[in-house]
Protein backbone atom coordinates (compact mmCIF):
# COMPACT_ATOMS: atom_id res chain seq x y z
CA MET A 1 94.63 127.15 108.22
CA SER A 2 91.40 128.91 108.47
CA VAL A 3 88.76 127.29 111.10
CA PHE A 4 86.39 126.90 108.20
CA ALA A 5 89.10 125.52 105.67
CA ARG A 6 88.07 121.49 107.83
CA LEU A 7 84.62 121.56 107.19
CA ASP A 8 82.04 120.72 104.61
CA PRO A 9 81.59 123.97 102.86
CA GLU A 10 77.62 124.32 103.50
CA LEU A 11 77.96 123.52 106.65
CA ALA A 12 81.16 126.54 107.15
CA ALA A 13 78.91 128.99 104.96
CA ALA A 14 75.22 128.28 108.05
CA LEU A 15 78.88 129.15 110.42
CA ARG A 16 79.34 132.80 109.53
CA GLU A 17 75.55 133.55 109.39
CA ILE A 18 75.94 132.93 113.31
CA PRO A 19 75.92 136.03 115.08
CA GLU A 20 79.01 136.86 117.06
CA GLU A 21 76.72 137.55 120.31
CA PHE A 22 74.72 134.18 119.57
CA LEU A 23 78.07 131.91 119.88
CA LEU A 24 78.16 129.87 122.75
CA ASP A 25 80.53 131.28 126.11
CA LEU A 26 80.57 128.81 129.36
CA ARG A 27 82.29 131.40 131.91
CA ASP A 28 78.70 133.30 132.36
CA ILE A 29 76.80 130.08 132.65
CA SER A 30 73.33 132.06 133.09
CA LEU A 31 74.27 134.31 130.51
CA ALA A 32 75.31 130.93 128.29
CA ARG A 33 71.82 129.51 129.07
CA ARG A 34 69.90 133.02 127.85
CA ARG A 35 72.23 132.86 124.89
CA LEU A 36 71.25 129.51 123.89
CA GLN A 37 67.85 130.08 124.90
CA ILE A 38 67.68 133.24 121.94
CA LEU A 39 69.10 131.08 119.52
CA ARG A 40 66.56 127.87 119.89
CA GLU A 41 63.93 130.68 119.35
CA ALA A 42 65.34 131.73 116.76
CA LEU A 43 65.78 128.42 115.03
CA ALA A 44 62.74 126.99 115.75
CA SER A 45 61.59 129.94 113.52
CA LEU A 46 62.56 128.72 110.37
CA LEU A 47 61.72 125.20 110.91
CA PRO A 48 58.13 124.14 109.88
CA PRO A 49 55.03 123.53 112.48
CA LEU A 50 55.09 120.86 114.59
CA PRO A 51 53.19 117.92 113.19
CA SER A 52 49.63 118.10 113.82
CA ASP A 53 49.58 114.31 114.29
CA VAL A 54 51.40 113.96 116.97
CA ALA A 55 50.08 114.86 120.07
CA VAL A 56 52.34 117.14 122.85
CA THR A 57 51.75 116.62 126.63
CA ASP A 58 54.05 116.55 130.01
CA GLU A 59 54.05 113.98 132.63
CA LEU A 60 55.60 113.84 135.68
CA ALA A 61 58.29 111.06 137.09
CA PRO A 62 58.97 109.78 140.27
CA ASN A 63 62.52 109.55 141.28
CA SER A 64 63.53 107.77 144.31
CA PHE A 65 67.08 108.17 144.53
CA ASP A 66 66.01 111.89 146.01
CA GLY A 67 62.56 111.72 145.82
CA THR A 68 61.92 114.28 143.34
CA MET A 69 60.04 114.49 140.44
CA VAL A 70 60.95 114.83 136.82
CA ARG A 71 59.43 116.25 134.14
CA VAL A 72 58.91 113.84 130.84
CA ARG A 73 57.59 115.52 127.71
CA LEU A 74 55.91 112.92 125.81
CA TYR A 75 55.18 113.01 121.60
CA ARG A 76 52.83 110.28 120.64
CA PRO A 77 51.65 109.59 116.93
CA SER A 78 48.01 109.83 117.01
CA GLU A 79 46.89 107.78 113.84
CA VAL A 80 48.98 105.29 114.92
CA THR A 81 47.14 101.91 116.64
CA GLY A 82 48.55 99.03 119.21
CA PRO A 83 51.56 99.09 121.71
CA LEU A 84 54.50 101.55 120.21
CA PRO A 85 57.92 101.37 120.81
CA VAL A 86 59.82 103.51 122.95
CA LEU A 87 62.52 106.42 122.39
CA LEU A 88 63.54 108.20 125.66
CA TRP A 89 65.24 110.80 124.29
CA ILE A 90 67.53 112.50 126.25
CA HIS A 91 68.36 116.40 124.93
CA GLY A 92 72.43 118.11 125.36
CA GLY A 93 73.60 121.36 126.64
CA GLY A 94 76.68 120.40 127.72
CA TYR A 95 75.39 118.90 131.22
CA VAL A 96 74.72 122.79 132.41
CA MET A 97 72.05 124.49 129.93
CA GLY A 98 68.74 123.02 127.55
CA ALA A 99 65.60 121.45 128.06
CA PRO A 100 63.14 119.31 126.48
CA GLU A 101 61.41 121.82 124.43
CA MET A 102 64.79 122.29 121.85
CA ASN A 103 64.32 119.31 120.40
CA ASP A 104 60.52 120.01 120.02
CA GLN A 105 60.90 119.61 116.17
CA GLN A 106 63.39 116.44 115.78
CA CYS A 107 60.92 114.34 118.98
CA ALA A 108 57.82 114.92 117.41
CA GLU A 109 59.28 114.09 113.46
CA LEU A 110 60.64 110.95 115.37
CA ALA A 111 57.62 110.20 117.09
CA GLN A 112 55.43 110.57 113.77
CA ARG A 113 57.89 108.85 111.01
CA ILE A 114 59.09 105.75 113.37
CA PRO A 115 56.73 105.61 114.29
CA ALA A 116 56.76 105.42 118.58
CA LEU A 117 56.19 107.08 121.60
CA VAL A 118 58.83 109.62 122.27
CA ALA A 119 59.60 110.65 125.65
CA SER A 120 62.15 113.56 126.45
CA VAL A 121 63.54 114.09 129.82
CA ASP A 122 63.86 117.63 131.45
CA TYR A 123 66.58 116.31 133.82
CA ARG A 124 67.92 119.04 136.49
CA LEU A 125 71.20 121.02 135.14
CA ALA A 126 75.09 121.11 136.76
CA PRO A 127 76.53 123.42 138.53
CA GLU A 128 73.47 123.56 140.67
CA HIS A 129 73.08 119.64 140.54
CA PRO A 130 75.68 117.89 139.76
CA TYR A 131 76.39 113.87 139.03
CA PRO A 132 73.87 111.92 139.41
CA ALA A 133 71.20 113.63 140.26
CA PRO A 134 70.78 114.27 136.46
CA LEU A 135 71.54 110.97 135.48
CA GLU A 136 69.44 110.03 138.46
CA ASP A 137 66.77 112.05 136.71
CA CYS A 138 67.02 110.52 133.68
CA TYR A 139 66.58 106.64 135.29
CA ALA A 140 63.99 107.73 136.87
CA ALA A 141 62.22 108.75 133.71
CA LEU A 142 63.67 105.25 131.81
CA ARG A 143 61.72 103.14 135.04
CA TRP A 144 58.65 105.70 134.63
CA VAL A 145 57.85 104.88 131.18
CA ALA A 146 58.14 100.80 131.50
CA GLU A 147 56.50 100.77 134.43
CA ARG A 148 53.19 102.61 132.79
CA ALA A 149 53.65 100.32 129.58
CA GLU A 150 50.36 99.77 129.83
CA GLN A 151 48.71 103.37 130.44
CA LEU A 152 51.09 104.90 127.99
CA GLY A 153 50.04 102.05 125.38
CA VAL A 154 53.84 101.00 124.70
CA ASP A 155 55.88 98.26 124.21
CA ARG A 156 58.37 97.71 127.31
CA GLU A 157 60.52 95.69 124.82
CA ARG A 158 61.03 97.98 122.35
CA LEU A 159 62.67 100.77 124.58
CA ALA A 160 65.75 102.67 123.15
CA ILE A 161 67.49 105.59 124.67
CA ALA A 162 69.14 108.20 122.72
CA GLY A 163 70.88 111.44 123.00
CA ALA A 164 73.36 113.88 121.43
CA SER A 165 76.45 115.69 122.91
CA ALA A 166 75.33 115.70 126.72
CA GLY A 167 73.06 113.61 126.08
CA GLY A 168 74.63 111.44 124.39
CA GLY A 169 76.85 110.92 127.72
CA LEU A 170 73.70 110.49 130.02
CA ALA A 171 72.30 108.04 127.32
CA ALA A 172 75.59 106.38 126.90
CA GLY A 173 75.89 105.63 131.45
CA LEU A 174 72.02 105.41 131.78
CA ALA A 175 72.59 102.42 128.93
CA LEU A 176 75.43 101.35 131.66
CA LEU A 177 73.35 102.07 134.78
CA ALA A 178 70.24 100.14 133.73
CA ARG A 179 72.72 96.81 131.99
CA ASP A 180 73.81 97.15 135.96
CA ARG A 181 70.88 97.45 137.31
CA GLY A 182 69.00 95.12 135.77
CA GLU A 183 65.49 96.68 136.10
CA VAL A 184 64.56 98.17 132.81
CA PRO A 185 65.55 96.37 129.29
CA VAL A 186 67.10 98.11 126.71
CA ARG A 187 66.73 97.76 123.36
CA PHE A 188 69.45 100.32 121.70
CA GLN A 189 71.07 102.86 122.56
CA LEU A 190 71.85 105.89 119.70
CA LEU A 191 74.54 108.26 120.81
CA ILE A 192 74.74 111.40 118.65
CA TYR A 193 77.95 113.16 119.54
CA PRO A 194 78.51 112.24 122.64
CA MET A 195 79.92 113.80 125.59
CA LEU A 196 82.12 110.86 127.34
CA ASP A 197 85.45 111.54 128.70
CA ASP A 198 86.32 114.67 131.39
CA ARG A 199 90.28 113.54 130.35
CA ASN A 200 90.03 115.40 127.57
CA GLN A 201 93.20 113.86 126.20
CA THR A 202 92.66 112.83 122.49
CA PRO A 203 93.97 114.77 119.87
CA SER A 204 90.97 116.52 118.64
CA SER A 205 90.18 117.52 122.40
CA TYR A 206 92.88 119.70 121.82
CA GLU A 207 92.29 121.21 117.98
CA ILE A 208 88.71 122.59 118.66
CA THR A 209 90.01 125.52 120.14
CA ASP A 210 87.56 128.29 117.99
CA PRO A 211 84.32 129.25 119.68
CA ARG A 212 83.03 129.67 115.88
CA LEU A 213 83.02 125.71 115.78
CA ILE A 214 80.72 125.59 118.69
CA TRP A 215 82.17 123.30 122.00
CA THR A 216 85.57 124.07 122.24
CA ARG A 217 88.18 122.69 124.66
CA ASP A 218 87.31 125.54 127.14
CA TRP A 219 83.89 124.81 127.29
CA ASN A 220 84.33 121.11 128.03
CA LEU A 221 87.00 121.22 130.74
CA ILE A 222 83.86 123.95 132.19
CA GLY A 223 81.32 121.85 131.10
CA TRP A 224 83.06 118.78 132.58
CA ARG A 225 83.34 120.85 136.03
CA ALA A 226 79.95 121.36 136.38
CA TYR A 227 78.68 118.41 136.01
CA LEU A 228 81.31 116.76 138.24
CA GLY A 229 81.42 119.01 141.33
CA ARG A 230 84.78 118.38 140.75
CA GLU A 231 88.31 118.86 138.48
CA PRO A 232 87.82 116.78 135.22
CA GLY A 233 90.63 114.47 134.77
CA SER A 234 90.28 112.90 138.71
CA PRO A 235 91.51 109.48 139.44
CA ASP A 236 87.99 108.71 141.37
CA VAL A 237 85.33 109.93 138.52
CA PRO A 238 82.65 107.00 138.14
CA PRO A 239 82.03 105.45 134.79
CA TYR A 240 78.35 106.70 135.10
CA ALA A 241 79.17 109.94 135.16
CA ALA A 242 81.98 109.70 131.93
CA PRO A 243 81.22 106.35 130.06
CA ALA A 244 84.68 106.44 128.78
CA ARG A 245 85.95 105.26 131.99
CA ALA A 246 83.91 101.81 131.81
CA ASP A 247 85.94 99.05 132.57
CA ASP A 248 83.40 97.06 131.41
CA LEU A 249 81.13 97.44 128.17
CA ALA A 250 80.04 93.87 127.83
CA GLY A 251 76.43 93.38 127.91
CA LEU A 252 75.50 96.74 126.79
CA PRO A 253 72.47 97.47 124.02
CA PRO A 254 73.63 97.55 120.70
CA ALA A 255 74.77 101.30 119.66
CA TYR A 256 74.79 103.33 116.74
CA VAL A 257 77.40 106.08 117.59
CA LEU A 258 77.66 109.96 115.17
CA VAL A 259 80.34 112.57 115.34
CA GLY A 260 81.95 114.50 112.71
CA THR A 261 85.93 114.82 112.02
CA ALA A 262 85.31 118.20 113.41
CA ASP A 263 84.18 117.91 116.84
CA LEU A 264 86.04 117.95 119.75
CA PHE A 265 83.78 114.73 120.16
CA ARG A 266 85.96 112.92 117.41
CA ASP A 267 88.50 110.84 118.74
CA GLU A 268 86.70 109.22 122.27
CA ASP A 269 83.59 108.67 120.70
CA ILE A 270 85.38 106.42 117.93
CA ALA A 271 87.49 104.91 121.02
CA TYR A 272 84.18 104.72 122.37
CA ALA A 273 82.52 102.83 119.39
CA GLN A 274 85.46 100.67 119.02
CA ARG A 275 85.94 99.50 122.59
CA LEU A 276 82.06 98.88 122.26
CA MET A 277 82.57 96.38 119.24
CA GLN A 278 85.50 95.25 121.03
CA ALA A 279 83.42 94.04 123.69
CA GLY A 280 81.04 91.44 121.54
CA VAL A 281 77.78 94.90 121.30
CA PRO A 282 76.92 95.64 117.99
CA THR A 283 77.89 99.12 116.83
CA GLU A 284 77.69 100.90 114.07
CA LEU A 285 80.35 104.00 113.90
CA HIS A 286 79.45 106.83 111.28
CA VAL A 287 82.05 109.58 111.09
CA PHE A 288 80.77 112.61 108.67
CA ALA A 289 83.58 113.89 106.90
CA GLY A 290 83.32 118.45 108.03
CA ALA A 291 81.14 117.84 110.13
CA PHE A 292 81.14 120.12 113.01
CA HIS A 293 80.01 119.91 116.25
CA GLY A 294 75.78 119.99 116.41
CA PHE A 295 75.60 120.72 112.82
CA ASP A 296 72.39 118.99 112.20
CA VAL A 297 71.01 121.72 114.10
CA PHE A 298 72.54 124.51 112.97
CA ALA A 299 72.52 123.96 109.19
CA PRO A 300 69.68 121.56 109.52
CA THR A 301 69.20 121.39 105.55
CA ALA A 302 72.68 121.21 104.74
CA TRP A 303 73.71 117.61 102.68
CA VAL A 304 75.33 115.56 105.56
CA SER A 305 72.65 117.11 107.66
CA GLN A 306 69.95 115.48 105.67
CA ARG A 307 72.54 112.44 105.57
CA ALA A 308 72.92 112.26 109.29
CA ASN A 309 68.90 112.55 109.98
CA ALA A 310 67.86 110.08 107.73
CA GLU A 311 70.31 108.12 108.67
CA VAL A 312 69.06 107.98 112.16
CA LEU A 313 65.46 107.92 111.21
CA ALA A 314 66.35 104.75 109.27
CA VAL A 315 68.77 103.45 112.54
CA LEU A 316 66.15 103.72 115.13
CA GLN A 317 63.20 102.38 112.88
CA ARG A 318 65.04 98.84 112.35
CA ALA A 319 65.96 98.23 116.14
CA LEU A 320 62.16 99.40 117.29
CA ALA A 321 60.75 97.10 114.68
CA ALA A 322 58.60 94.57 116.37
């Protein structure tokens, strides 16, 4: 069967347009980072300018874990009065790539349309900085926003966390960490095709091997190896690093989980959503037929991408309502 046969026709057409030299190859992480930057710039050139009524600034949050400073990119709608809700956004990139700038358009539009203060975390990347540094960077940003609520003009009781791919995995891990530390209340978690399970034992983790589907089994193993600093699937991997390993999901904030049928993470995401439900966590799960990993980024005008983006916005608006 052709790699494109399982895809939504619009998404298949978009994948065919990606030059082969832009496809991910994590065998050389430095090269993969440069390719991602080139691809990000190419995609950005096709997007409209950032909303003029959203101010974008960079701040630094102290990380008590190791004394470093974490850059937090803030997107603030300028024409909204009163305390704003907060969305802490965590970018993707397999734990080894990416920066807040790659989601400028998405974060600015969410800030404008929710409306909310969106705070995007520039967490440190593996393998140079393996777990727990990236997760602790995200926690530092979460605590910084909550502690500075009055200065930032936000409502710390309306704080959600969200992320895509590895960012979704970090968001899930952050929800666990915030629950267990009990310092910052999190109202909601939005997990977009999250990277949750280092064991790679599900059927879908064996199905996706063609690099034209963006994120493959080989790249997933490399990403996990870099993030964990050990072989993925080892018996002692902590649940904060790989949330699918968590035994107790009770008491976590309500969740929305999104994934596609042609995504390597399909089965682990469905299983995690089911376990959240079984633990009594209010959870919505949407599996988009014919969607590959990152479909909404690579084909934003496709019907299925527009549906997914509209649903994400509606879910966040409801979750962060006063």
